[in-house]
Every structure is written in structure tokens, then in C-alpha cells.
Tab-separated table of C-alpha atoms in Angstrom:
chain	number	residue	atom	x	y	z
A	255	UNK	CA	15.985	24.474	33.651
A	256	UNK	CA	19.733	24.351	33.093
A	257	UNK	CA	21.567	22.362	30.432
A	258	UNK	CA	22.641	18.765	31.082
A	259	UNK	CA	26.411	19.552	31.222
A	260	UNK	CA	25.694	22.356	33.710
A	261	UNK	CA	23.611	19.982	35.846
A	262	UNK	CA	26.398	17.381	35.724
A	263	UNK	CA	28.945	19.985	36.871
A	264	UNK	CA	26.681	20.955	39.784
A	265	UNK	CA	26.426	17.307	40.885
A	266	UNK	CA	30.205	16.944	40.511
A	267	UNK	CA	30.769	20.021	42.701
A	268	UNK	CA	28.264	18.751	45.282
A	269	UNK	CA	30.001	15.353	45.508
A	270	UNK	CA	33.480	16.888	45.763
A	271	UNK	CA	32.292	19.341	48.438
A	272	UNK	CA	30.785	16.438	50.341
A	273	UNK	CA	34.113	14.579	50.185
A	274	UNK	CA	35.904	17.734	51.372
A	275	UNK	CA	33.628	17.854	54.411
A	276	UNK	CA	33.520	14.173	55.305
A	277	UNK	CA	36.983	13.081	54.081
A	278	UNK	CA	35.623	9.568	53.557
A	279	UNK	CA	38.075	8.685	50.786
A	280	UNK	CA	41.041	10.512	52.301
A	281	UNK	CA	40.695	9.252	55.851
A	282	UNK	CA	39.047	5.853	55.396
A	283	UNK	CA	39.468	4.323	51.928
A	284	UNK	CA	43.069	5.394	51.249
A	285	UNK	CA	44.397	4.174	54.652
A	286	UNK	CA	42.413	0.945	54.173
A	287	UNK	CA	44.077	0.383	50.777
A	288	UNK	CA	47.502	1.246	52.190
A	289	UNK	CA	47.002	-1.320	54.976
A	290	UNK	CA	46.182	-3.941	52.325
A	291	UNK	CA	49.425	-3.134	50.481
A	292	UNK	CA	51.258	-3.526	53.770
A	293	UNK	CA	49.611	-6.825	54.734
A	294	UNK	CA	49.863	-8.713	51.431
A	295	UNK	CA	53.685	-9.212	51.657
A	296	UNK	CA	53.184	-10.827	55.066
A	297	UNK	CA	51.087	-13.484	53.317
A	298	UNK	CA	53.063	-13.997	50.075
A	299	UNK	CA	56.561	-13.490	51.514
A	300	UNK	CA	58.731	-10.454	52.203
A	301	UNK	CA	61.364	-11.319	49.633
A	302	UNK	CA	62.326	-8.006	47.922
A	303	UNK	CA	62.896	-9.363	44.330
A	304	UNK	CA	59.573	-11.255	44.587
A	305	UNK	CA	57.728	-8.148	45.765
A	306	UNK	CA	59.398	-6.056	43.080
A	307	UNK	CA	57.909	-8.335	40.394
A	308	UNK	CA	54.508	-8.753	42.112
A	309	UNK	CA	54.185	-5.101	43.139
A	310	UNK	CA	52.348	-3.666	40.088
A	311	UNK	CA	49.856	-6.569	40.071
A	312	UNK	CA	49.177	-6.260	43.793
A	313	UNK	CA	48.763	-2.501	43.397
A	314	UNK	CA	46.105	-2.851	40.669
A	315	UNK	CA	44.170	-5.550	42.513
A	316	UNK	CA	44.058	-3.336	45.614
A	317	UNK	CA	43.026	-0.308	43.513
A	318	UNK	CA	40.203	-2.209	41.799
A	319	UNK	CA	38.878	-3.984	44.906
A	320	UNK	CA	39.185	-1.085	47.335
A	321	UNK	CA	38.331	1.524	44.700
A	322	UNK	CA	34.791	0.090	44.648
A	323	UNK	CA	34.393	1.634	48.109
A	324	UNK	CA	34.863	5.074	46.535
A	325	UNK	CA	31.889	4.515	44.233
A	326	UNK	CA	29.813	3.061	47.076
A	327	UNK	CA	30.572	5.992	49.396
A	328	UNK	CA	27.824	8.104	47.808
A	329	UNK	CA	25.174	5.419	48.417
A	330	UNK	CA	25.558	5.901	52.152
A	331	UNK	CA	25.286	9.691	51.966
A	332	UNK	CA	22.360	9.942	49.555
A	333	UNK	CA	18.856	9.303	50.748
A	334	UNK	CA	15.581	8.758	48.955
A	335	UNK	CA	14.154	12.153	49.922
A	336	UNK	CA	17.152	13.936	48.414
A	337	UNK	CA	16.971	11.872	45.231
A	338	UNK	CA	13.229	12.567	44.923
A	339	UNK	CA	13.882	16.276	45.415
A	340	UNK	CA	16.523	16.297	42.676
A	341	UNK	CA	14.233	14.388	40.304
A	342	UNK	CA	11.316	16.757	40.974
A	343	UNK	CA	13.638	19.738	40.421
A	344	UNK	CA	14.063	18.549	36.834
A	345	UNK	CA	17.561	17.099	37.188
A	346	UNK	CA	18.252	14.873	34.198
A	347	UNK	CA	19.150	11.330	35.399
A	348	UNK	CA	21.956	11.181	32.834
A	349	UNK	CA	23.439	14.410	34.258
A	350	UNK	CA	23.303	12.888	37.732
A	351	UNK	CA	25.125	9.795	36.477
A	352	UNK	CA	27.790	11.779	34.615
A	353	UNK	CA	28.343	14.161	37.553
A	354	UNK	CA	28.678	11.377	40.098
A	355	UNK	CA	30.889	9.252	37.839
A	356	UNK	CA	33.194	12.213	37.185
A	357	UNK	CA	33.470	12.966	40.905
A	358	UNK	CA	34.208	9.303	41.582
A	359	UNK	CA	36.817	9.278	38.795
A	360	UNK	CA	38.629	12.277	40.300
A	361	UNK	CA	38.577	10.735	43.763
A	362	UNK	CA	39.763	7.403	42.369
A	363	UNK	CA	42.602	9.145	40.577
A	364	UNK	CA	43.692	10.626	43.904
A	365	UNK	CA	43.332	7.179	45.472
A	366	UNK	CA	45.516	5.659	42.722
A	367	UNK	CA	48.187	8.345	43.090
A	368	UNK	CA	48.526	8.000	46.864
A	369	UNK	CA	48.517	4.195	46.738
A	370	UNK	CA	50.993	4.360	43.829
A	371	UNK	CA	53.477	6.222	46.015
A	372	UNK	CA	52.900	3.728	48.867
A	373	UNK	CA	53.338	0.816	46.441
A	374	UNK	CA	56.619	2.174	45.044
A	375	UNK	CA	57.907	2.758	48.576
A	376	UNK	CA	56.938	-0.698	49.848
A	377	UNK	CA	57.646	-2.870	46.801
A	378	UNK	CA	60.415	-0.902	45.085
A	379	UNK	CA	58.435	-1.185	41.815
A	380	UNK	CA	60.060	-0.199	38.526
A	381	UNK	CA	58.922	3.078	36.951
A	382	UNK	CA	59.979	2.230	33.404
A	383	UNK	CA	57.932	4.245	30.879
A	384	UNK	CA	56.384	6.318	33.654
A	385	UNK	CA	54.997	9.050	31.307
A	386	UNK	CA	52.461	6.453	30.070
A	387	UNK	CA	51.080	6.317	33.602
A	388	UNK	CA	49.639	9.783	32.902
A	389	UNK	CA	47.260	7.989	30.511
A	390	UNK	CA	46.856	4.611	32.233
A	391	UNK	CA	45.902	5.980	35.654
A	392	UNK	CA	43.116	8.360	34.500
A	393	UNK	CA	41.622	5.790	32.082
A	394	UNK	CA	41.571	3.085	34.773
A	395	UNK	CA	40.107	5.557	37.279
A	396	UNK	CA	37.402	6.649	34.823
A	397	UNK	CA	36.536	3.041	33.877
A	398	UNK	CA	36.266	1.903	37.480
A	399	UNK	CA	34.325	5.031	38.456
A	400	UNK	CA	31.795	4.473	35.655
A	401	UNK	CA	31.399	0.812	36.570
A	402	UNK	CA	31.085	1.534	40.296
A	403	UNK	CA	28.628	4.398	39.759
A	404	UNK	CA	26.484	2.280	37.450
A	405	UNK	CA	26.455	-0.606	39.951
A	406	UNK	CA	25.668	1.804	42.809
A	407	UNK	CA	22.727	3.180	40.785
A	408	UNK	CA	21.452	-0.346	40.094
A	409	UNK	CA	21.386	-1.264	43.795
A	410	UNK	CA	20.410	2.215	45.074
A	411	UNK	CA	18.141	2.081	48.147
A	412	UNK	CA	18.144	-1.716	48.195
A	413	UNK	CA	18.843	-3.768	51.289
A	414	UNK	CA	22.243	-5.497	51.107
A	415	UNK	CA	23.660	-2.902	48.676
A	416	UNK	CA	26.971	-2.814	50.583
A	417	UNK	CA	27.657	-6.440	49.782
A	418	UNK	CA	26.099	-6.380	46.312
A	419	UNK	CA	28.154	-3.584	44.729
A	420	UNK	CA	31.515	-5.373	45.124
A	421	UNK	CA	29.934	-8.600	43.831
A	422	UNK	CA	28.632	-6.806	40.733
A	423	UNK	CA	31.732	-4.672	40.123
A	424	UNK	CA	34.643	-7.032	40.846
A	425	UNK	CA	34.005	-9.590	38.062
A	426	UNK	CA	33.119	-6.900	35.515
A	427	UNK	CA	36.300	-4.963	36.252
A	428	UNK	CA	38.441	-7.801	34.845
A	429	UNK	CA	39.067	-6.062	31.455
A	430	UNK	CA	40.264	-2.964	33.339
A	431	UNK	CA	42.500	-5.045	35.599
A	432	UNK	CA	43.950	-6.865	32.573
A	433	UNK	CA	44.422	-3.618	30.651
A	434	UNK	CA	46.192	-1.888	33.522
A	435	UNK	CA	48.428	-4.794	34.572
A	436	UNK	CA	49.328	-5.828	31.026
A	437	UNK	CA	50.176	-2.207	30.142
A	438	UNK	CA	52.586	-2.087	33.090
A	439	UNK	CA	54.097	-5.406	32.058
A	440	UNK	CA	54.448	-4.232	28.438
A	441	UNK	CA	56.161	-1.037	29.638
A	442	UNK	CA	58.583	-3.111	31.718
A	443	UNK	CA	59.426	-5.232	28.658
A	444	UNK	CA	59.653	-2.193	26.353
A	445	UNK	CA	56.646	-3.242	24.213
A	446	UNK	CA	53.780	-1.144	22.839
A	447	UNK	CA	50.838	-0.667	25.207
A	448	UNK	CA	48.440	0.853	22.664
A	449	UNK	CA	46.384	-2.341	22.342
A	450	UNK	CA	45.750	-2.500	26.088
A	451	UNK	CA	44.988	1.221	26.257
A	452	UNK	CA	42.447	0.683	23.492
A	453	UNK	CA	40.816	-2.164	25.490
A	454	UNK	CA	40.480	0.106	28.529
A	455	UNK	CA	39.138	2.977	26.403
A	456	UNK	CA	36.518	0.716	24.776
A	457	UNK	CA	35.424	-0.542	28.215
A	458	UNK	CA	35.252	3.034	29.472
A	459	UNK	CA	33.185	4.253	26.520
A	460	UNK	CA	30.847	1.238	26.694
A	461	UNK	CA	30.224	1.881	30.387
A	462	UNK	CA	29.674	5.605	29.789
A	463	UNK	CA	27.105	4.915	27.056
A	464	UNK	CA	25.401	2.198	29.155
A	465	UNK	CA	25.265	4.500	32.191
A	466	UNK	CA	23.792	7.441	30.254
A	467	UNK	CA	21.235	5.346	28.366
A	468	UNK	CA	20.038	3.450	31.443
A	469	UNK	CA	19.989	6.404	33.852
A	470	UNK	CA	16.308	7.140	33.275
A	471	UNK	CA	14.960	3.562	33.613
A	472	UNK	CA	17.041	3.200	36.786
A	473	UNK	CA	15.632	6.416	38.210
A	474	UNK	CA	12.106	5.230	37.403
A	475	UNK	CA	12.880	2.011	39.314
A	476	UNK	CA	13.488	3.927	42.565
B	65	UNK	CA	0.667	-30.503	27.129
B	66	UNK	CA	3.324	-28.669	25.091
B	67	UNK	CA	5.648	-28.777	28.105
B	68	UNK	CA	5.203	-32.549	28.377
B	69	UNK	CA	6.084	-32.999	24.696
B	70	UNK	CA	9.137	-30.794	25.187
B	71	UNK	CA	10.257	-32.840	28.182
B	72	UNK	CA	9.836	-36.086	26.250
B	73	UNK	CA	11.783	-34.593	23.320
B	74	UNK	CA	14.540	-33.425	25.685
B	75	UNK	CA	14.905	-36.851	27.303
B	76	UNK	CA	14.812	-38.550	23.870
B	77	UNK	CA	17.504	-36.356	22.348
B	78	UNK	CA	19.629	-36.627	25.515
B	79	UNK	CA	19.540	-40.443	25.391
B	80	UNK	CA	20.388	-40.409	21.661
B	81	UNK	CA	23.252	-37.958	22.176
B	82	UNK	CA	24.574	-40.023	25.103
B	83	UNK	CA	24.529	-43.162	22.943
B	84	UNK	CA	26.305	-41.313	20.118
B	85	UNK	CA	28.927	-39.979	22.517
B	86	UNK	CA	29.636	-43.481	23.804
B	87	UNK	CA	29.577	-45.219	20.416
B	88	UNK	CA	31.870	-42.964	18.341
B	89	UNK	CA	35.571	-43.923	18.313
B	90	UNK	CA	37.669	-42.610	21.189
B	91	UNK	CA	39.803	-39.520	20.556
B	92	UNK	CA	43.182	-40.503	19.108
B	93	UNK	CA	45.125	-38.476	21.677
B	94	UNK	CA	42.898	-38.189	24.738
B	95	UNK	CA	41.269	-41.634	24.665
B	96	UNK	CA	37.959	-42.119	26.491
B	97	UNK	CA	38.456	-39.011	28.621
B	98	UNK	CA	37.824	-37.044	25.436
B	99	UNK	CA	34.195	-38.194	25.527
B	100	UNK	CA	33.613	-35.656	28.287
B	101	UNK	CA	33.764	-33.074	25.497
B	102	UNK	CA	30.377	-34.289	24.231
B	103	UNK	CA	28.892	-32.838	27.433
B	104	UNK	CA	31.394	-30.071	28.221
B	105	UNK	CA	31.110	-28.300	24.839
B	106	UNK	CA	27.272	-28.432	24.652
B	107	UNK	CA	27.215	-27.155	28.268
B	108	UNK	CA	29.368	-24.177	27.252
B	109	UNK	CA	27.196	-23.564	24.170
B	110	UNK	CA	24.089	-23.588	26.358
B	111	UNK	CA	25.682	-21.120	28.771
B	112	UNK	CA	26.342	-18.713	25.870
B	113	UNK	CA	22.842	-19.248	24.490
B	114	UNK	CA	21.229	-18.678	27.903
B	115	UNK	CA	23.105	-15.464	28.564
B	116	UNK	CA	22.422	-14.167	25.034
B	117	UNK	CA	18.710	-14.817	25.619
B	118	UNK	CA	18.994	-12.931	28.938
B	119	UNK	CA	20.585	-10.017	27.068
B	120	UNK	CA	17.879	-10.005	24.363
B	121	UNK	CA	15.060	-10.281	26.912
B	122	UNK	CA	16.599	-7.490	29.044
B	123	UNK	CA	16.760	-5.150	26.046
B	124	UNK	CA	13.209	-6.142	25.055
B	125	UNK	CA	11.957	-5.427	28.583
B	126	UNK	CA	13.469	-1.943	28.638
B	127	UNK	CA	11.786	-1.168	25.299
B	128	UNK	CA	8.382	-2.764	25.920
B	129	UNK	CA	8.126	-2.782	29.774
B	130	UNK	CA	6.320	-6.127	29.509
B	131	UNK	CA	7.043	-8.438	32.454
B	132	UNK	CA	7.092	-11.575	30.324
B	133	UNK	CA	10.502	-10.467	29.001
B	134	UNK	CA	11.782	-10.243	32.561
B	135	UNK	CA	10.546	-13.787	33.232
B	136	UNK	CA	12.445	-14.983	30.167
B	137	UNK	CA	15.579	-13.083	31.249
B	138	UNK	CA	15.702	-14.533	34.766
B	139	UNK	CA	14.761	-18.054	33.654
B	140	UNK	CA	17.503	-18.075	31.057
B	141	UNK	CA	20.104	-16.585	33.425
B	142	UNK	CA	19.335	-19.218	36.048
B	143	UNK	CA	19.689	-22.064	33.545
B	144	UNK	CA	22.853	-20.422	32.200
B	145	UNK	CA	24.419	-20.301	35.665
B	146	UNK	CA	23.723	-24.010	36.209
B	147	UNK	CA	25.229	-24.914	32.859
B	148	UNK	CA	28.252	-22.667	33.326
B	149	UNK	CA	28.859	-24.444	36.648
B	150	UNK	CA	28.489	-27.807	34.890
B	151	UNK	CA	30.919	-26.729	32.152
B	152	UNK	CA	33.525	-25.636	34.696
B	153	UNK	CA	33.125	-28.813	36.772
B	154	UNK	CA	33.373	-31.110	33.712
B	155	UNK	CA	36.332	-29.121	32.406
B	156	UNK	CA	38.131	-29.650	35.715
B	157	UNK	CA	37.416	-33.392	35.671
B	158	UNK	CA	38.798	-33.545	32.113
B	159	UNK	CA	41.819	-31.367	32.947
B	160	UNK	CA	43.159	-33.566	35.767
B	161	UNK	CA	44.137	-36.571	33.567
B	162	UNK	CA	44.972	-34.472	30.459
B	163	UNK	CA	46.755	-31.416	31.886
B	164	UNK	CA	47.732	-32.993	35.240
B	165	UNK	CA	45.957	-30.310	37.285
B	166	UNK	CA	42.332	-29.556	38.182
B	167	UNK	CA	42.763	-25.846	37.483
B	168	UNK	CA	45.289	-23.679	35.681
B	169	UNK	CA	45.583	-19.912	35.256
B	170	UNK	CA	44.380	-19.866	31.702
B	171	UNK	CA	42.420	-16.948	30.179
B	172	UNK	CA	39.433	-19.098	29.115
B	173	UNK	CA	39.145	-20.770	32.531
B	174	UNK	CA	39.458	-17.556	34.506
B	175	UNK	CA	37.026	-15.641	32.299
B	176	UNK	CA	34.458	-18.474	32.370
B	177	UNK	CA	34.648	-18.436	36.186
B	178	UNK	CA	34.288	-14.646	36.082
B	179	UNK	CA	31.203	-15.002	33.838
B	180	UNK	CA	29.767	-17.491	36.365
B	181	UNK	CA	30.211	-14.939	39.172
B	182	UNK	CA	28.806	-12.072	37.058
B	183	UNK	CA	25.538	-13.983	36.564
B	184	UNK	CA	25.500	-15.151	40.183
B	185	UNK	CA	25.601	-11.412	40.937
B	186	UNK	CA	22.641	-10.938	38.570
B	187	UNK	CA	20.642	-13.575	40.481
B	188	UNK	CA	21.763	-12.141	43.851
B	189	UNK	CA	20.660	-8.672	42.731
B	190	UNK	CA	17.170	-9.972	41.925
B	191	UNK	CA	16.869	-11.572	45.367
B	192	UNK	CA	17.149	-8.154	47.039
B	193	UNK	CA	13.977	-6.809	45.377
B	194	UNK	CA	10.347	-7.777	45.765
B	195	UNK	CA	8.567	-5.272	43.528
B	196	UNK	CA	8.399	-6.962	40.096
B	197	UNK	CA	8.652	-3.740	38.069
B	198	UNK	CA	11.594	-2.346	40.052
B	199	UNK	CA	13.312	-5.735	39.943
B	200	UNK	CA	12.772	-6.083	36.208
B	201	UNK	CA	14.149	-2.612	35.383
B	202	UNK	CA	17.282	-2.858	37.502
B	203	UNK	CA	17.989	-6.446	36.487
B	204	UNK	CA	17.551	-5.556	32.811
B	205	UNK	CA	20.288	-2.924	33.071
B	206	UNK	CA	22.654	-5.367	34.750
B	207	UNK	CA	21.626	-8.130	32.317
B	208	UNK	CA	22.800	-5.948	29.430
B	209	UNK	CA	26.029	-4.964	31.178
B	210	UNK	CA	26.843	-8.575	32.088
B	211	UNK	CA	26.641	-9.735	28.464
B	212	UNK	CA	29.926	-7.949	27.687
B	213	UNK	CA	31.596	-11.056	29.123
B	214	UNK	CA	30.236	-13.461	26.498
B	215	UNK	CA	32.418	-12.509	23.484
B	216	UNK	CA	35.425	-11.986	25.773
B	217	UNK	CA	35.080	-15.551	27.119
B	218	UNK	CA	34.582	-17.064	23.674
B	219	UNK	CA	37.418	-15.272	21.903
B	220	UNK	CA	39.827	-15.358	24.873
B	221	UNK	CA	41.522	-18.427	23.366
B	222	UNK	CA	42.225	-16.450	20.187
B	223	UNK	CA	43.249	-13.187	21.881
B	224	UNK	CA	45.589	-14.631	24.522
B	225	UNK	CA	48.150	-17.434	24.374
B	226	UNK	CA	46.100	-20.128	26.034
B	227	UNK	CA	46.517	-23.673	27.304
B	228	UNK	CA	42.837	-24.248	26.545
B	229	UNK	CA	42.436	-25.445	22.962
B	230	UNK	CA	41.159	-22.849	20.446
B	231	UNK	CA	37.541	-22.963	19.250
B	232	UNK	CA	36.870	-26.182	17.292
B	233	UNK	CA	33.691	-25.206	15.452
B	234	UNK	CA	32.988	-21.437	15.642
B	235	UNK	CA	36.408	-20.311	14.390
B	236	UNK	CA	37.540	-17.066	12.789
B	237	UNK	CA	38.460	-19.041	9.586
B	238	UNK	CA	35.027	-20.827	9.639
B	239	UNK	CA	36.533	-24.341	9.203
B	240	UNK	CA	35.646	-26.873	11.947
B	241	UNK	CA	38.742	-28.803	13.136
B	242	UNK	CA	37.177	-32.165	13.994
B	243	UNK	CA	36.605	-35.574	12.291
B	244	UNK	CA	33.086	-36.089	10.858
B	245	UNK	CA	31.911	-38.895	13.266
B	246	UNK	CA	33.112	-36.960	16.309
B	247	UNK	CA	31.593	-33.784	14.877
B	248	UNK	CA	28.242	-35.586	14.454
B	249	UNK	CA	28.288	-36.799	18.088
B	250	UNK	CA	29.173	-33.311	19.278
B	251	UNK	CA	26.351	-31.765	17.243
B	252	UNK	CA	23.894	-34.321	18.652
B	253	UNK	CA	24.985	-33.251	22.128
B	254	UNK	CA	24.483	-29.598	21.210
B	255	UNK	CA	21.017	-30.377	19.791
B	256	UNK	CA	20.067	-32.403	22.898
B	257	UNK	CA	21.182	-29.647	25.265
B	258	UNK	CA	19.316	-27.040	23.203
B	259	UNK	CA	16.069	-29.032	23.364
B	260	UNK	CA	16.638	-29.528	27.105
B	261	UNK	CA	17.125	-25.764	27.424
B	262	UNK	CA	13.804	-25.070	25.703
B	263	UNK	CA	12.051	-27.626	27.959
B	264	UNK	CA	13.649	-26.158	31.102
B	265	UNK	CA	12.781	-22.636	29.989
B	266	UNK	CA	9.126	-23.555	29.508
B	267	UNK	CA	8.952	-24.904	33.067
B	268	UNK	CA	10.988	-22.077	34.618
B	269	UNK	CA	9.001	-19.302	32.893
B	270	UNK	CA	5.778	-20.854	34.162
B	271	UNK	CA	7.307	-20.993	37.672
B	272	UNK	CA	8.242	-17.304	37.408
B	273	UNK	CA	4.679	-16.459	36.355
B	274	UNK	CA	3.228	-18.425	39.290
B	275	UNK	CA	5.742	-16.760	41.667
B	276	UNK	CA	4.582	-13.333	40.485
B	277	UNK	CA	0.927	-14.305	40.899
B	278	UNK	CA	1.597	-15.485	44.474
B	279	UNK	CA	3.517	-12.279	45.282
B	280	UNK	CA	0.711	-10.186	43.821
B	281	UNK	CA	-1.864	-12.130	45.836
B	282	UNK	CA	0.171	-11.670	49.042
B	283	UNK	CA	0.570	-7.953	48.375
B	284	UNK	CA	-3.132	-7.528	47.723
B	285	UNK	CA	-3.966	-9.546	50.866
B	286	UNK	CA	-6.032	-11.945	48.808
B	287	UNK	CA	-6.173	-15.550	49.970
B	288	UNK	CA	-4.153	-18.176	48.142
B	289	UNK	CA	-3.725	-21.894	48.672
B	290	UNK	CA	-1.312	-22.596	51.539
B	291	UNK	CA	-2.171	-19.456	53.525
B	292	UNK	CA	-3.512	-21.587	56.368
B	293	UNK	CA	0.081	-22.780	56.881
B	294	UNK	CA	2.108	-19.836	55.576
B	295	UNK	CA	0.035	-16.957	56.974
B	296	UNK	CA	-2.164	-18.381	59.769
B	297	UNK	CA	-2.784	-14.953	61.296
B	298	UNK	CA	-4.196	-13.503	58.080
B	299	UNK	CA	-7.687	-12.181	58.702
B	300	UNK	CA	-9.951	-13.214	55.883
B	301	UNK	CA	-13.192	-11.474	55.094
B	302	UNK	CA	-15.774	-13.760	53.614
B	303	UNK	CA	-18.313	-12.205	51.306
B	304	UNK	CA	-21.488	-13.960	50.327
């Protein structure tokens, strides 16, 4: 029996290896998000000053809505037999949650970075206060990953999970969306963003605690 | 018998609250449209109450694993969703003559709509599961997670610059900002809605219990009333 952090690292490595082999995020989710960034101006208008002001908001909405697909990706690859095997091997459910959420957070961070470059190229967005992005992007990625992983665990092996996860995640991701967009707006106006960072951190910690504490009851409900 | 008394009490308090709402003087600024608040505010209160009960019952289920807590959680969430919908609809009817629009991008409005969708998700999640234990465990986790919305919705008018008026009664400075007769009518509405909630809960919990009994009977292949129509091909063994 290995320690919980060691188990979580093994799950993280497994999920990242799986992504390396399948390229689901790289070849499906990222292009899908990039297409959304490309299509939205066709609907709202291709006026450059308008897009420059809407760009950060559009970017975060696309990240939050399409980022859910990153957390759902694992649901398609996992099967009940594999989950039963892991449980019988003595894998702690909390370690499984932490490992999967961390893998999802890393993949989401990559997703955010690539879409960020696309967004800057398409919308000519301002990069005022860009060093703060080194904090905003990982916190938003971690928050969304925790939320998506928790929702994916709740609906695991259920019929209709593909439609349910976005329905459960999208409304609950509102504090993250507000935190991220308002931080960008505050940076643009030269104001402090610490309050919004704190909101995102609180959401992230709450989700982490909820995910760890409920991992066992959710595993028992398989 | 208790349920009948509760229903009578609910109807009685509703009629009294309706009379109070119609008899108090009209709001000095909003006129008669302001009377919608005697239904809108109690509806919002009931939505909070319902979702807080869902949270408490979800936590209690995870600790005790007793299905009666799950019945309370789902019954309360369902009633909460109806009353959140009612609150939004009445708010929109009020907003048109007062604000000039049915809907505006205000923090309270958006977050209340978000809360509505969060609990619709809770009910949708339950529909995907048939095993009562599995359903109860997974729903309890989501029921706890969903409750994060409640304080955010309530305090949104304090935290953000909002077109929606700040809280009138439950305020950070604990001083209600309303004239006594109007306050009395509002409180009667709140009391009436609370009694109605208890009456609805009693009926809905009983329905949930009957639903579970029917599911259990179906799963065990036992015969229940209505099988001749619902499951005509069921082979029944008759024992003397």
C-alpha cells in the first residue's frame, strides 16, 4: 500500500500518458475552442474596437464552456472494470480525485494558453498587467478542473453523463468566470485584482475540500 | 389527518396574507405594482429555505445513510425550483413597469437564474438514476455543492453595484428598511408561504416514499396495483 500523495501522482501520470497517446485535448478540444473564438465575431460583428473590448470576456466564456470537455474526456476512457480494479487494489478514492483533478488542471492550463494566443491574435486583446496572468490562468484552470472532475465523478457510469456534466458545471462555474473576467477588467483599468483572486482561491479550495471529502461516498455509489 | 390540517392552515394563511397585501396602502413610489412584492419576496425566501433544507438533508444523508433524508432533500429541491421560477417570473412582471424592461443584466437577477439552473441540474441528475441508494449518495454530494449559490445570490446586491434594491429585512446593519404596515403584510406573506411549504413538503415526501415502494416492488417482481395495465406481460405466481 503506497501513500495517498504517491497514489495521486500515479493517477496523474496515467491520465497524462493517456492524453499523450490519444491527443484528445490537443487535437479535438483545443481546435473546437479555437473554432468558437473564430465564429463568435461573425455573430456579434467583426468591428475591431468592439472585438478588442469583448475579447477577454469571449475568451473566458469559451474556456469555461469548452474546458468542461477536458474534465469529461476521462469519463469516456474509464470503464467500470478498471475503476473496480483500482478500488480493489486499495487505491484511495481521494487520491484518485486529486490525481485526476491535477491532470485536468494541467491540461486545462495548456488549453487556456493556446486559446489565449488565438484570442490575442484574433481580437487584438490588451495585455496590460500580463504578469498577473501567471496567477489568474493556473487558479482558473485548477478551479474549473476541480469542478469538472467532481461533476464527472458524480455522473460516472450514468446514462446521459455527456449532457449532464455541462449542465452541472456551467452554472457553478459562475464565480470562476466572474473572478477571471473581473480580474482582466481590473488590470485594464489599473485597479487591484486581489479581491477577485481571493474569490477564485476560495472557490478552488472549497471544491478541493468537497471533492476529497465526498470521494469515498461517490465511489461507494458506483 | 395531519396533512389535511396543514393544507387547511396553508390555504387559511394564504387567504389572510392575500387580504393583507391588498388592504395595506400602496407603495408611495411604485403604486399598486409594489404589491407584487408581497408574493415575490416570500417566494424568494421560500427558495432559500427550500435549498437550505436540501443542503441540511444532503449532509444528514451522507452521515446517517437513511433514505428519509434523501426524500426530504429532493422534495425540498423540487419545491425550491418551482418557487425560484415563480420569483423570477414575478420579478420580471414587476420590472417591466418599474424598470422599463423585463430583464436586465443585474447580479441578483443573473445569479438567481443561475441558482434555478443549478437545482434543475440537481433534479436532472436524479432522473438518470434508478437505484435509490446510488441516487441518494450522488445527489447528496451535488446538493451540498449547489448550496454555495445561496449566500452568493442573497449578498450579491451588497457585493456588486446593483439595479436590484438591496435587502430590505435581512441586512448587514440588521435594521429593516420598510414601514410597519407594509412590513406586517410582507411578514404575513412570508408566514403563509412557509406554512404552504410545510404542507407541500408533507405531500411530496409521502409521494417520494410511495415512489420508492413502487420501484422496490417492481424490482422485486412483486405485484402492485396497476400492473394489469402497466406490466400486462408480468407472470404472477399465485400461492395458496
